[in-house]
PDB file of C-alpha atoms in Angstrom:
ATOM      1  CA  MET P 633      95.487  74.228 110.954  1.00  0.00           C
ATOM      2  CA  ILE P 634      91.973  75.560 111.550  1.00  0.00           C
ATOM      3  CA  ASP P 635      89.235  72.947 111.036  1.00  0.00           C
ATOM      4  CA  LYS P 636      87.395  73.406 107.732  1.00  0.00           C
ATOM      5  CA  ASN P 637      84.191  71.990 106.323  1.00  0.00           C
ATOM      6  CA  VAL P 638      84.955  70.396 102.947  1.00  0.00           C
ATOM      7  CA  ILE P 639      82.499  68.760 100.539  1.00  0.00           C
ATOM      8  CA  ALA P 640      83.965  66.476  97.843  1.00  0.00           C
ATOM      9  CA  VAL P 641      82.328  66.382  94.393  1.00  0.00           C
ATOM     10  CA  ILE P 642      82.814  63.336  92.118  1.00  0.00           C
ATOM     11  CA  VAL P 643      81.342  62.581  88.688  1.00  0.00           C
ATOM     12  CA  THR P 644      81.093  59.002  87.434  1.00  0.00           C
ATOM     13  CA  TYR P 645      79.626  57.054  84.512  1.00  0.00           C
ATOM     14  CA  GLY P 646      79.688  53.617  82.855  1.00  0.00           C
ATOM     15  CA  ASP P 647      81.174  50.635  84.683  1.00  0.00           C
ATOM     16  CA  ARG P 648      83.466  52.372  87.174  1.00  0.00           C
ATOM     17  CA  ILE P 649      81.937  51.403  90.499  1.00  0.00           C
ATOM     18  CA  GLU P 650      85.123  49.783  91.822  1.00  0.00           C
ATOM     19  CA  TYR P 651      87.064  53.016  91.316  1.00  0.00           C
ATOM     20  CA  VAL P 652      84.332  55.039  93.007  1.00  0.00           C
ATOM     21  CA  LYS P 653      84.215  52.781  96.056  1.00  0.00           C
ATOM     22  CA  LYS P 654      87.957  53.084  96.581  1.00  0.00           C
ATOM     23  CA  VAL P 655      87.872  56.864  96.308  1.00  0.00           C
ATOM     24  CA  ILE P 656      84.914  57.195  98.698  1.00  0.00           C
ATOM     25  CA  ASP P 657      86.500  54.816 101.205  1.00  0.00           C
ATOM     26  CA  ARG P 658      89.587  57.029 101.189  1.00  0.00           C
ATOM     27  CA  LEU P 659      87.524  60.194 101.608  1.00  0.00           C
ATOM     28  CA  LYS P 660      85.855  58.693 104.691  1.00  0.00           C
ATOM     29  CA  LYS P 661      89.293  58.607 106.319  1.00  0.00           C
ATOM     30  CA  ILE P 662      89.894  62.322 105.747  1.00  0.00           C
ATOM     31  CA  LYS P 663      88.239  64.084 108.705  1.00  0.00           C
ATOM     32  CA  GLU P 664      87.785  67.452 106.950  1.00  0.00           C
ATOM     33  CA  VAL P 665      85.516  65.860 104.317  1.00  0.00           C
ATOM     34  CA  THR P 666      82.052  66.112 105.825  1.00  0.00           C
ATOM     35  CA  GLN P 667      80.126  64.954 102.773  1.00  0.00           C
ATOM     36  CA  THR P 668      80.682  63.556  99.289  1.00  0.00           C
ATOM     37  CA  ILE P 669      78.386  64.361  96.385  1.00  0.00           C
ATOM     38  CA  LEU P 670      78.461  61.738  93.628  1.00  0.00           C
ATOM     39  CA  VAL P 671      76.914  62.755  90.300  1.00  0.00           C
ATOM     40  CA  ASP P 672      76.011  59.515  88.549  1.00  0.00           C
ATOM     41  CA  ASN P 673      75.915  59.960  84.756  1.00  0.00           C
ATOM     42  CA  ASN P 674      73.732  56.869  84.262  1.00  0.00           C
ATOM     43  CA  SER P 675      76.369  54.346  85.338  1.00  0.00           C
ATOM     44  CA  ASN P 676      75.777  50.608  85.054  1.00  0.00           C
ATOM     45  CA  GLN P 677      75.852  50.029  88.815  1.00  0.00           C
ATOM     46  CA  LYS P 678      74.207  52.357  91.296  1.00  0.00           C
ATOM     47  CA  MET P 679      75.303  53.533  94.715  1.00  0.00           C
ATOM     48  CA  VAL P 680      72.861  54.493  97.434  1.00  0.00           C
ATOM     49  CA  SER P 681      72.867  57.790  99.330  1.00  0.00           C
ATOM     50  CA  THR P 682      73.982  57.691 102.997  1.00  0.00           C
ATOM     51  CA  ASP P 683      74.721  60.315 105.633  1.00  0.00           C
ATOM     52  CA  PHE P 684      78.191  60.734 104.121  1.00  0.00           C
ATOM     53  CA  LEU P 685      77.320  60.178 100.456  1.00  0.00           C
ATOM     54  CA  LYS P 686      74.699  62.054  98.438  1.00  0.00           C
ATOM     55  CA  VAL P 687      74.028  60.501  95.022  1.00  0.00           C
ATOM     56  CA  VAL P 688      72.654  62.678  92.220  1.00  0.00           C
ATOM     57  CA  SER P 689      71.374  60.248  89.557  1.00  0.00           C
ATOM     58  CA  LEU P 690      70.944  61.235  85.906  1.00  0.00           C
ATOM     59  CA  GLU P 691      68.979  59.316  83.297  1.00  0.00           C
ATOM     60  CA  LYS P 692      71.714  59.578  80.644  1.00  0.00           C
ATOM     61  CA  ASN P 693      75.415  60.307  80.455  1.00  0.00           C
ATOM     62  CA  SER P 694      75.349  64.072  80.084  1.00  0.00           C
ATOM     63  CA  GLY P 695      79.148  64.563  80.162  1.00  0.00           C
ATOM     64  CA  SER P 696      81.603  65.860  82.733  1.00  0.00           C
ATOM     65  CA  ALA P 697      80.711  69.519  82.288  1.00  0.00           C
ATOM     66  CA  ASN P 698      77.080  69.001  83.289  1.00  0.00           C
ATOM     67  CA  GLY P 699      78.120  66.537  85.978  1.00  0.00           C
ATOM     68  CA  TYR P 700      80.393  69.010  87.745  1.00  0.00           C
ATOM     69  CA  TYR P 701      77.872  71.801  87.150  1.00  0.00           C
ATOM     70  CA  LEU P 702      75.249  69.859  89.084  1.00  0.00           C
ATOM     71  CA  GLY P 703      77.713  68.623  91.698  1.00  0.00           C
ATOM     72  CA  LEU P 704      78.996  72.137  92.485  1.00  0.00           C
ATOM     73  CA  LYS P 705      75.456  73.515  92.571  1.00  0.00           C
ATOM     74  CA  SER P 706      74.475  70.856  95.101  1.00  0.00           C
ATOM     75  CA  ALA P 707      77.570  71.441  97.218  1.00  0.00           C
ATOM     76  CA  VAL P 708      77.164  75.224  97.337  1.00  0.00           C
ATOM     77  CA  LYS P 709      73.639  74.852  98.755  1.00  0.00           C
ATOM     78  CA  ASN P 710      75.206  73.373 101.904  1.00  0.00           C
ATOM     79  CA  ASN P 711      77.556  76.364 102.245  1.00  0.00           C
ATOM     80  CA  PRO P 712      80.829  74.524 102.993  1.00  0.00           C
ATOM     81  CA  ASP P 713      84.158  76.339 103.429  1.00  0.00           C
ATOM     82  CA  PHE P 714      85.656  74.481 100.433  1.00  0.00           C
ATOM     83  CA  VAL P 715      84.631  72.134  97.597  1.00  0.00           C
ATOM     84  CA  TRP P 716      87.153  69.479  96.534  1.00  0.00           C
ATOM     85  CA  MET P 717      86.607  68.286  92.971  1.00  0.00           C
ATOM     86  CA  LEU P 718      87.750  64.760  92.109  1.00  0.00           C
ATOM     87  CA  ASP P 719      87.471  62.396  89.140  1.00  0.00           C
ATOM     88  CA  ASP P 720      85.948  59.033  89.968  1.00  0.00           C
ATOM     89  CA  ASP P 721      89.389  57.376  89.698  1.00  0.00           C
ATOM     90  CA  ASN P 722      91.365  59.997  91.684  1.00  0.00           C
ATOM     91  CA  LEU P 723      92.677  58.282  94.803  1.00  0.00           C
ATOM     92  CA  PRO P 724      94.061  60.983  97.109  1.00  0.00           C
ATOM     93  CA  SER P 725      96.747  60.276  99.684  1.00  0.00           C
ATOM     94  CA  GLU P 726      95.444  60.522 103.242  1.00  0.00           C
ATOM     95  CA  ASN P 727      97.175  63.868 103.776  1.00  0.00           C
ATOM     96  CA  ALA P 728      96.421  65.338 100.330  1.00  0.00           C
ATOM     97  CA  LEU P 729      93.593  67.563 101.551  1.00  0.00           C
ATOM     98  CA  GLU P 730      95.539  68.641 104.634  1.00  0.00           C
ATOM     99  CA  LYS P 731      98.368  69.915 102.407  1.00  0.00           C
ATOM    100  CA  LEU P 732      95.962  71.965 100.296  1.00  0.00           C
ATOM    101  CA  LEU P 733      94.218  73.441 103.313  1.00  0.00           C
ATOM    102  CA  ASN P 734      97.607  74.427 104.697  1.00  0.00           C
ATOM    103  CA  ASP P 735      98.371  76.187 101.404  1.00  0.00           C
ATOM    104  CA  TYR P 736      95.239  78.282 101.751  1.00  0.00           C
ATOM    105  CA  GLU P 737      96.040  79.070 105.369  1.00  0.00           C
ATOM    106  CA  LYS P 738      99.550  80.289 104.463  1.00  0.00           C
ATOM    107  CA  MET P 739      98.755  82.034 101.187  1.00  0.00           C
ATOM    108  CA  GLU P 740      99.967  85.617 100.860  1.00  0.00           C
ATOM    109  CA  VAL P 741      98.363  86.331  97.459  1.00  0.00           C
ATOM    110  CA  LYS P 742      94.972  85.642  95.992  1.00  0.00           C
ATOM    111  CA  ALA P 743      95.421  82.025  94.917  1.00  0.00           C
ATOM    112  CA  ALA P 744      93.791  78.621  94.343  1.00  0.00           C
ATOM    113  CA  PHE P 745      95.422  75.237  94.854  1.00  0.00           C
ATOM    114  CA  CYS P 746      95.093  71.726  93.448  1.00  0.00           C
ATOM    115  CA  SER P 747      96.629  68.329  94.102  1.00  0.00           C
ATOM    116  CA  TYR P 748      99.417  66.823  92.002  1.00  0.00           C
ATOM    117  CA  ARG P 749      98.510  63.722  89.995  1.00  0.00           C
ATOM    118  CA  LEU P 750     101.374  61.276  89.797  1.00  0.00           C
ATOM    119  CA  ASP P 751     100.913  60.528  86.078  1.00  0.00           C
ATOM    120  CA  ARG P 752     101.450  64.211  85.164  1.00  0.00           C
ATOM    121  CA  LYS P 753     105.227  64.132  85.375  1.00  0.00           C
ATOM    122  CA  GLU P 754     105.538  66.629  82.535  1.00  0.00           C
ATOM    123  CA  LEU P 755     104.102  69.269  84.872  1.00  0.00           C
ATOM    124  CA  LYS P 756     107.061  68.909  87.229  1.00  0.00           C
ATOM    125  CA  GLU P 757     109.542  68.747  84.365  1.00  0.00           C
ATOM    126  CA  ALA P 758     108.245  72.028  82.945  1.00  0.00           C
ATOM    127  CA  GLY P 759     108.022  73.763  86.303  1.00  0.00           C
ATOM    128  CA  GLY P 760     104.305  74.379  85.871  1.00  0.00           C
ATOM    129  CA  GLN P 761     101.903  74.991  83.004  1.00  0.00           C
ATOM    130  CA  ARG P 762     101.586  78.089  80.867  1.00  0.00           C
ATOM    131  CA  TYR P 763      99.807  78.672  77.566  1.00  0.00           C
ATOM    132  CA  ILE P 764     101.945  80.068  74.781  1.00  0.00           C
ATOM    133  CA  PRO P 765      99.924  82.840  73.105  1.00  0.00           C
ATOM    134  CA  ASN P 766      98.560  81.782  69.696  1.00  0.00           C
ATOM    135  CA  SER P 767      99.799  78.196  70.118  1.00  0.00           C
ATOM    136  CA  PHE P 768      97.820  75.198  68.917  1.00  0.00           C
ATOM    137  CA  PHE P 769      97.841  72.368  71.476  1.00  0.00           C
ATOM    138  CA  GLY P 770     101.128  73.830  72.712  1.00  0.00           C
ATOM    139  CA  PHE P 771     102.716  74.114  69.264  1.00  0.00           C
ATOM    140  CA  SER P 772     104.061  77.530  68.281  1.00  0.00           C
ATOM    141  CA  LEU P 773     106.383  78.338  65.392  1.00  0.00           C
ATOM    142  CA  ARG P 774     107.467  81.497  67.167  1.00  0.00           C
ATOM    143  CA  SER P 775     108.543  79.595  70.300  1.00  0.00           C
ATOM    144  CA  LYS P 776     110.330  76.978  68.166  1.00  0.00           C
ATOM    145  CA  ILE P 777     112.341  79.688  66.444  1.00  0.00           C
ATOM    146  CA  LYS P 778     113.123  81.400  69.751  1.00  0.00           C
ATOM    147  CA  ARG P 779     113.930  78.037  71.393  1.00  0.00           C
ATOM    148  CA  ARG P 780     111.641  78.811  74.291  1.00  0.00           C
ATOM    149  CA  THR P 781     112.824  77.476  77.647  1.00  0.00           C
ATOM    150  CA  THR P 782     110.851  76.614  80.752  1.00  0.00           C
ATOM    151  CA  ASN P 783     111.568  77.116  84.424  1.00  0.00           C
ATOM    152  CA  LYS P 784     112.319  73.881  86.197  1.00  0.00           C
ATOM    153  CA  LEU P 785     110.923  73.073  89.631  1.00  0.00           C
ATOM    154  CA  LYS P 786     113.594  73.529  92.267  1.00  0.00           C
ATOM    155  CA  GLU P 787     112.713  73.374  95.946  1.00  0.00           C
ATOM    156  CA  ASN P 788     109.327  75.050  95.720  1.00  0.00           C
ATOM    157  CA  ASN P 789     106.453  72.520  95.843  1.00  0.00           C
ATOM    158  CA  LEU P 790     104.008  74.944  94.245  1.00  0.00           C
ATOM    159  CA  LEU P 791     103.849  74.801  90.444  1.00  0.00           C
ATOM    160  CA  PRO P 792     102.239  77.872  88.827  1.00  0.00           C
ATOM    161  CA  CYS P 793      99.573  76.951  86.274  1.00  0.00           C
ATOM    162  CA  ASP P 794      97.241  78.792  83.936  1.00  0.00           C
ATOM    163  CA  THR P 795      94.636  76.014  84.194  1.00  0.00           C
ATOM    164  CA  VAL P 796      94.300  72.658  85.959  1.00  0.00           C
ATOM    165  CA  PRO P 797      91.972  69.652  85.666  1.00  0.00           C
ATOM    166  CA  TYR P 798      88.970  69.286  87.945  1.00  0.00           C
ATOM    167  CA  GLY P 799      90.589  66.278  89.577  1.00  0.00           C
ATOM    168  CA  GLY P 800      92.200  67.514  92.786  1.00  0.00           C
ATOM    169  CA  LEU P 801      91.053  71.146  92.621  1.00  0.00           C
ATOM    170  CA  LEU P 802      90.120  72.615  96.024  1.00  0.00           C
ATOM    171  CA  LEU P 803      88.082  75.814  95.784  1.00  0.00           C
ATOM    172  CA  PRO P 804      86.859  78.098  98.558  1.00  0.00           C
ATOM    173  CA  ILE P 805      83.132  78.599  98.234  1.00  0.00           C
ATOM    174  CA  GLU P 806      83.621  82.333  97.630  1.00  0.00           C
ATOM    175  CA  TYR P 807      85.666  81.537  94.485  1.00  0.00           C
ATOM    176  CA  ILE P 808      82.828  79.387  93.150  1.00  0.00           C
ATOM    177  CA  LYS P 809      80.370  82.188  93.759  1.00  0.00           C
ATOM    178  CA  LEU P 810      82.785  84.528  91.967  1.00  0.00           C
ATOM    179  CA  ILE P 811      83.399  82.514  88.789  1.00  0.00           C
ATOM    180  CA  GLY P 812      80.150  80.580  88.591  1.00  0.00           C
ATOM    181  CA  TYR P 813      79.748  77.041  87.253  1.00  0.00           C
ATOM    182  CA  PRO P 814      81.184  75.030  84.334  1.00  0.00           C
ATOM    183  CA  ASN P 815      79.995  75.692  80.786  1.00  0.00           C
ATOM    184  CA  ARG P 816      77.848  72.630  80.066  1.00  0.00           C
ATOM    185  CA  ASP P 817      78.100  73.151  76.286  1.00  0.00           C
ATOM    186  CA  TYR P 818      81.625  71.694  76.357  1.00  0.00           C
ATOM    187  CA  VAL P 819      80.014  68.337  77.293  1.00  0.00           C
ATOM    188  CA  LEU P 820      83.357  66.545  77.699  1.00  0.00           C
ATOM    189  CA  TYR P 821      86.962  67.783  77.916  1.00  0.00           C
ATOM    190  CA  SER P 822      88.412  71.285  78.210  1.00  0.00           C
ATOM    191  CA  ASP P 823      85.448  72.390  80.340  1.00  0.00           C
ATOM    192  CA  ASP P 824      87.944  72.265  83.217  1.00  0.00           C
ATOM    193  CA  ASN P 825      90.358  74.494  81.264  1.00  0.00           C
ATOM    194  CA  ASP P 826      87.591  76.998  80.613  1.00  0.00           C
ATOM    195  CA  TYR P 827      86.428  76.871  84.233  1.00  0.00           C
ATOM    196  CA  THR P 828      89.804  77.267  85.921  1.00  0.00           C
ATOM    197  CA  TYR P 829      91.016  79.912  83.447  1.00  0.00           C
ATOM    198  CA  ARG P 830      88.290  82.117  84.864  1.00  0.00           C
ATOM    199  CA  LEU P 831      90.313  82.224  88.069  1.00  0.00           C
ATOM    200  CA  LYS P 832      93.282  83.673  86.184  1.00  0.00           C
ATOM    201  CA  LYS P 833      91.024  86.241  84.550  1.00  0.00           C
ATOM    202  CA  ARG P 834      89.870  87.300  88.010  1.00  0.00           C
ATOM    203  CA  GLY P 835      93.435  87.793  89.176  1.00  0.00           C
ATOM    204  CA  ILE P 836      93.572  84.561  91.177  1.00  0.00           C
ATOM    205  CA  GLN P 837      96.878  82.699  90.820  1.00  0.00           C
ATOM    206  CA  LEU P 838      96.613  78.930  90.399  1.00  0.00           C
ATOM    207  CA  PHE P 839      99.116  76.467  91.861  1.00  0.00           C
ATOM    208  CA  CYS P 840      99.542  72.693  91.830  1.00  0.00           C
ATOM    209  CA  ASP P 841     101.013  71.437  95.095  1.00  0.00           C
ATOM    210  CA  THR P 842     103.356  68.489  94.501  1.00  0.00           C
ATOM    211  CA  LYS P 843     103.115  67.515  98.174  1.00  0.00           C
ATOM    212  CA  SER P 844      99.375  66.945  97.862  1.00  0.00           C
ATOM    213  CA  VAL P 845      99.335  63.685  95.902  1.00  0.00           C
ATOM    214  CA  ILE P 846      96.655  61.895  93.914  1.00  0.00           C
ATOM    215  CA  SER P 847      97.047  58.540  92.157  1.00  0.00           C
ATOM    216  CA  ASP P 848      94.950  57.947  89.047  1.00  0.00           C
ATOM    217  CA  LEU P 849      93.481  54.453  89.100  1.00  0.00           C
ATOM    218  CA  GLU P 850      92.986  54.652  85.315  1.00  0.00           C
ATOM    219  CA  SER P 851      94.848  56.649  82.675  1.00  0.00           C
ATOM    220  CA  SER P 852      93.202  59.216  80.353  1.00  0.00           C
ATOM    221  CA  TRP P 853      92.471  58.023  76.785  1.00  0.00           C
ATOM    222  CA  TYR P 854      95.467  59.841  75.235  1.00  0.00           C
ATOM    223  CA  ARG P 855      97.902  58.607  77.902  1.00  0.00           C
ATOM    224  CA  ARG P 856      97.065  54.949  77.298  1.00  0.00           C
ATOM    225  CA  GLU P 857      98.625  55.072  73.845  1.00  0.00           C
ATOM    226  CA  LYS P 858     101.916  56.442  75.232  1.00  0.00           C
ATOM    227  CA  VAL P 859     102.435  58.544  72.113  1.00  0.00           C
ATOM    228  CA  PRO P 860     101.795  62.234  71.305  1.00  0.00           C
ATOM    229  CA  MET P 861      98.093  63.061  71.593  1.00  0.00           C
ATOM    230  CA  PHE P 862      97.458  63.606  67.867  1.00  0.00           C
ATOM    231  CA  GLN P 863      99.230  60.371  67.041  1.00  0.00           C
ATOM    232  CA  GLY P 864      96.990  58.672  69.590  1.00  0.00           C
ATOM    233  CA  VAL P 865      93.947  59.855  67.668  1.00  0.00           C
ATOM    234  CA  PHE P 866      94.795  57.349  64.906  1.00  0.00           C
ATOM    235  CA  ARG P 867      95.191  54.483  67.396  1.00  0.00           C
ATOM    236  CA  THR P 868      92.545  54.989  70.052  1.00  0.00           C
ATOM    237  CA  LYS P 869      89.313  53.035  70.338  1.00  0.00           C
ATOM    238  CA  MET P 870      87.849  56.030  72.204  1.00  0.00           C
ATOM    239  CA  MET P 871      87.430  58.198  69.113  1.00  0.00           C
ATOM    240  CA  ARG P 872      84.573  60.346  70.407  1.00  0.00           C
ATOM    241  CA  ASN P 873      86.711  61.295  73.394  1.00  0.00           C
ATOM    242  CA  ALA P 874      89.433  62.310  70.987  1.00  0.00           C
ATOM    243  CA  LEU P 875      87.062  64.416  68.882  1.00  0.00           C
ATOM    244  CA  TYR P 876      85.674  66.255  71.932  1.00  0.00           C
ATOM    245  CA  THR P 877      89.246  66.919  73.011  1.00  0.00           C
ATOM    246  CA  ILE P 878      90.197  68.469  69.647  1.00  0.00           C
ATOM    247  CA  ARG P 879      87.045  70.558  69.172  1.00  0.00           C
ATOM    248  CA  ASN P 880      86.893  71.823  72.738  1.00  0.00           C
ATOM    249  CA  ARG P 881      90.586  72.590  73.179  1.00  0.00           C
ATOM    250  CA  THR P 882      90.580  74.503  69.886  1.00  0.00           C
ATOM    251  CA  TYR P 883      87.495  76.436  70.960  1.00  0.00           C
ATOM    252  CA  PHE P 884      89.107  77.247  74.313  1.00  0.00           C
ATOM    253  CA  GLU P 885      92.284  78.457  72.664  1.00  0.00           C
ATOM    254  CA  LEU P 886      90.456  80.655  70.172  1.00  0.00           C
ATOM    255  CA  ASN P 887      88.505  82.332  72.959  1.00  0.00           C
ATOM    256  CA  ASN P 888      91.252  82.679  75.549  1.00  0.00           C
ATOM    257  CA  ILE P 889      94.873  82.615  74.369  1.00  0.00           C
ATOM    258  CA  VAL P 890      94.705  83.962  70.806  1.00  0.00           C
ATOM    259  CA  THR P 891      95.983  87.478  70.280  1.00  0.00           C
ATOM    260  CA  SER P 892      96.650  87.077  66.549  1.00  0.00           C
ATOM    261  CA  LYS P 893      94.304  84.858  64.542  1.00  0.00           C
ATOM    262  CA  PHE P 894      96.741  84.895  61.621  1.00  0.00           C
ATOM    263  CA  GLU P 895      99.564  83.493  63.760  1.00  0.00           C
ATOM    264  CA  TYR P 896      97.236  80.975  65.382  1.00  0.00           C
ATOM    265  CA  TRP P 897      95.990  79.554  62.083  1.00  0.00           C
ATOM    266  CA  ILE P 898      99.538  79.363  60.741  1.00  0.00           C
ATOM    267  CA  ASN P 899     100.393  77.222  63.764  1.00  0.00           C
ATOM    268  CA  VAL P 900      97.305  75.066  63.127  1.00  0.00           C
ATOM    269  CA  VAL P 901      98.184  74.486  59.463  1.00  0.00           C
ATOM    270  CA  VAL P 902     101.842  73.744  60.091  1.00  0.00           C
ATOM    271  CA  TYR P 903     101.100  71.313  62.901  1.00  0.00           C
ATOM    272  CA  LEU P 904      98.375  69.510  60.943  1.00  0.00           C
ATOM    273  CA  MET P 905     100.801  69.112  58.038  1.00  0.00           C
ATOM    274  CA  TYR P 906     103.177  67.426  60.475  1.00  0.00           C
ATOM    275  CA  VAL P 907     100.338  65.214  61.732  1.00  0.00           C
ATOM    276  CA  PHE P 908      99.411  64.305  58.149  1.00  0.00           C
ATOM    277  CA  VAL P 909     102.963  63.381  57.151  1.00  0.00           C
ATOM    278  CA  PHE P 910     104.253  61.690  60.305  1.00  0.00           C
ATOM    279  CA  TYR P 911     101.272  60.490  62.351  1.00  0.00           C
ATOM    280  CA  MET P 912      98.480  59.649  59.941  1.00  0.00           C
ATOM    281  CA  PRO P 913      98.418  56.083  58.553  1.00  0.00           C
ATOM    282  CA  LYS P 914      98.104  56.292  54.777  1.00  0.00           C
ATOM    283  CA  ASN P 915      95.002  54.121  54.608  1.00  0.00           C
ATOM    284  CA  LYS P 916      91.223  54.577  54.553  1.00  0.00           C
ATOM    285  CA  LEU P 917      90.921  54.787  58.355  1.00  0.00           C
ATOM    286  CA  GLY P 918      93.790  57.291  58.571  1.00  0.00           C
ATOM    287  CA  PHE P 919      92.211  59.624  56.023  1.00  0.00           C
ATOM    288  CA  LEU P 920      88.786  59.246  57.678  1.00  0.00           C
ATOM    289  CA  ARG P 921      90.143  60.233  61.066  1.00  0.00           C
ATOM    290  CA  PHE P 922      92.158  63.094  59.667  1.00  0.00           C
ATOM    291  CA  GLY P 923      88.954  64.385  58.062  1.00  0.00           C
ATOM    292  CA  LEU P 924      87.203  64.194  61.438  1.00  0.00           C
ATOM    293  CA  ILE P 925      90.016  66.230  62.997  1.00  0.00           C
ATOM    294  CA  LEU P 926      89.469  68.932  60.396  1.00  0.00           C
ATOM    295  CA  LYS P 927      85.690  68.892  60.975  1.00  0.00           C
ATOM    296  CA  CYS P 928      86.145  69.335  64.738  1.00  0.00           C
ATOM    297  CA  ILE P 929      88.493  72.264  64.232  1.00  0.00           C
ATOM    298  CA  LYS P 930      85.933  73.848  61.907  1.00  0.00           C
ATOM    299  CA  LEU P 931      83.212  73.434  64.554  1.00  0.00           C
ATOM    300  CA  ALA P 932      85.463  75.197  67.060  1.00  0.00           C
ATOM    301  CA  ARG P 933      86.149  78.014  64.575  1.00  0.00           C
ATOM    302  CA  ILE P 934      82.437  78.693  64.086  1.00  0.00           C
ATOM    303  CA  GLY P 935      81.774  78.402  67.820  1.00  0.00           C
ATOM    304  CA  GLN P 936      79.632  75.268  67.737  1.00  0.00           C
ATOM    305  CA  LEU P 937      79.774  73.406  71.020  1.00  0.00           C
ATOM    306  CA  GLY P 938      77.252  70.884  72.404  1.00  0.00           C
ATOM    307  CA  GLU P 939      76.981  67.147  71.760  1.00  0.00           C
ATOM    308  CA  LEU P 940      78.778  65.742  68.714  1.00  0.00           C
ATOM    309  CA  ASP P 941      76.844  63.613  66.274  1.00  0.00           C
ATOM    310  CA  GLU P 942      78.197  60.436  64.679  1.00  0.00           C
ATOM    311  CA  ASN P 943      79.745  62.399  61.817  1.00  0.00           C
ATOM    312  CA  CYS P 944      81.232  65.030  64.114  1.00  0.00           C
TER     313      CYS P 944
END
């Protein structure tokens, strides 16, 4: 494998210093990583810049979209061969980057590669990730009627995907210059979907390499509940995270995978009826949260991104 210059970009916030330290300690052991850029969204404990670590400190938590925007901008100024994007709790295996660099060296088509996160088992089970046209959070009446099947992963370690999270994504600098930077108006959630879907639009195939492994030190809000995402909305203590997820994913779908608005809104209505009947607690809090879901979907429909206020 030819030696490459890789800069890692991490975004952190709140009280997550112990995760960050573990990730940076691991990155120091990976020889191809020449520098790490840490965008600090006003976390409670601060880290200091060193020769290996550059800290970009912000006065308030501006969200992941702005964090990665600034981190990528800073990395590109140093003109590396690749930028490796990681969440602050993504602990890569010591050979994770080597596997991805080998993928780029061997690629025969225009492609981008990301690491496999061990808590995303559904990705392996489905043989990759594809959006169903006009589906709402993956729900589609048409596919239910047709009993849509998926291709299972066999011996190939590369899972084809339409989009991937930031965490584990390795991008050549020329790809970043091609597709630009994240849309900061998403603030939090689905900005990674929007960003990586640009690769697909540019004819770049996206693959998750199951041999390049990342362990998440903390689970995402919707995975902690261990129930379907919309059911988790009525249980979570991280309600603003849930509302950003719903508004932003709906906005992304409307602007990227919808070919028939009529079919899309039928899917939305049918699925929300299911949520109302089977997931929503029939009490004051349940009705309140269901109302917030509807408000977030309306914001997506009218194209209103940016920070959410207390009443959505």
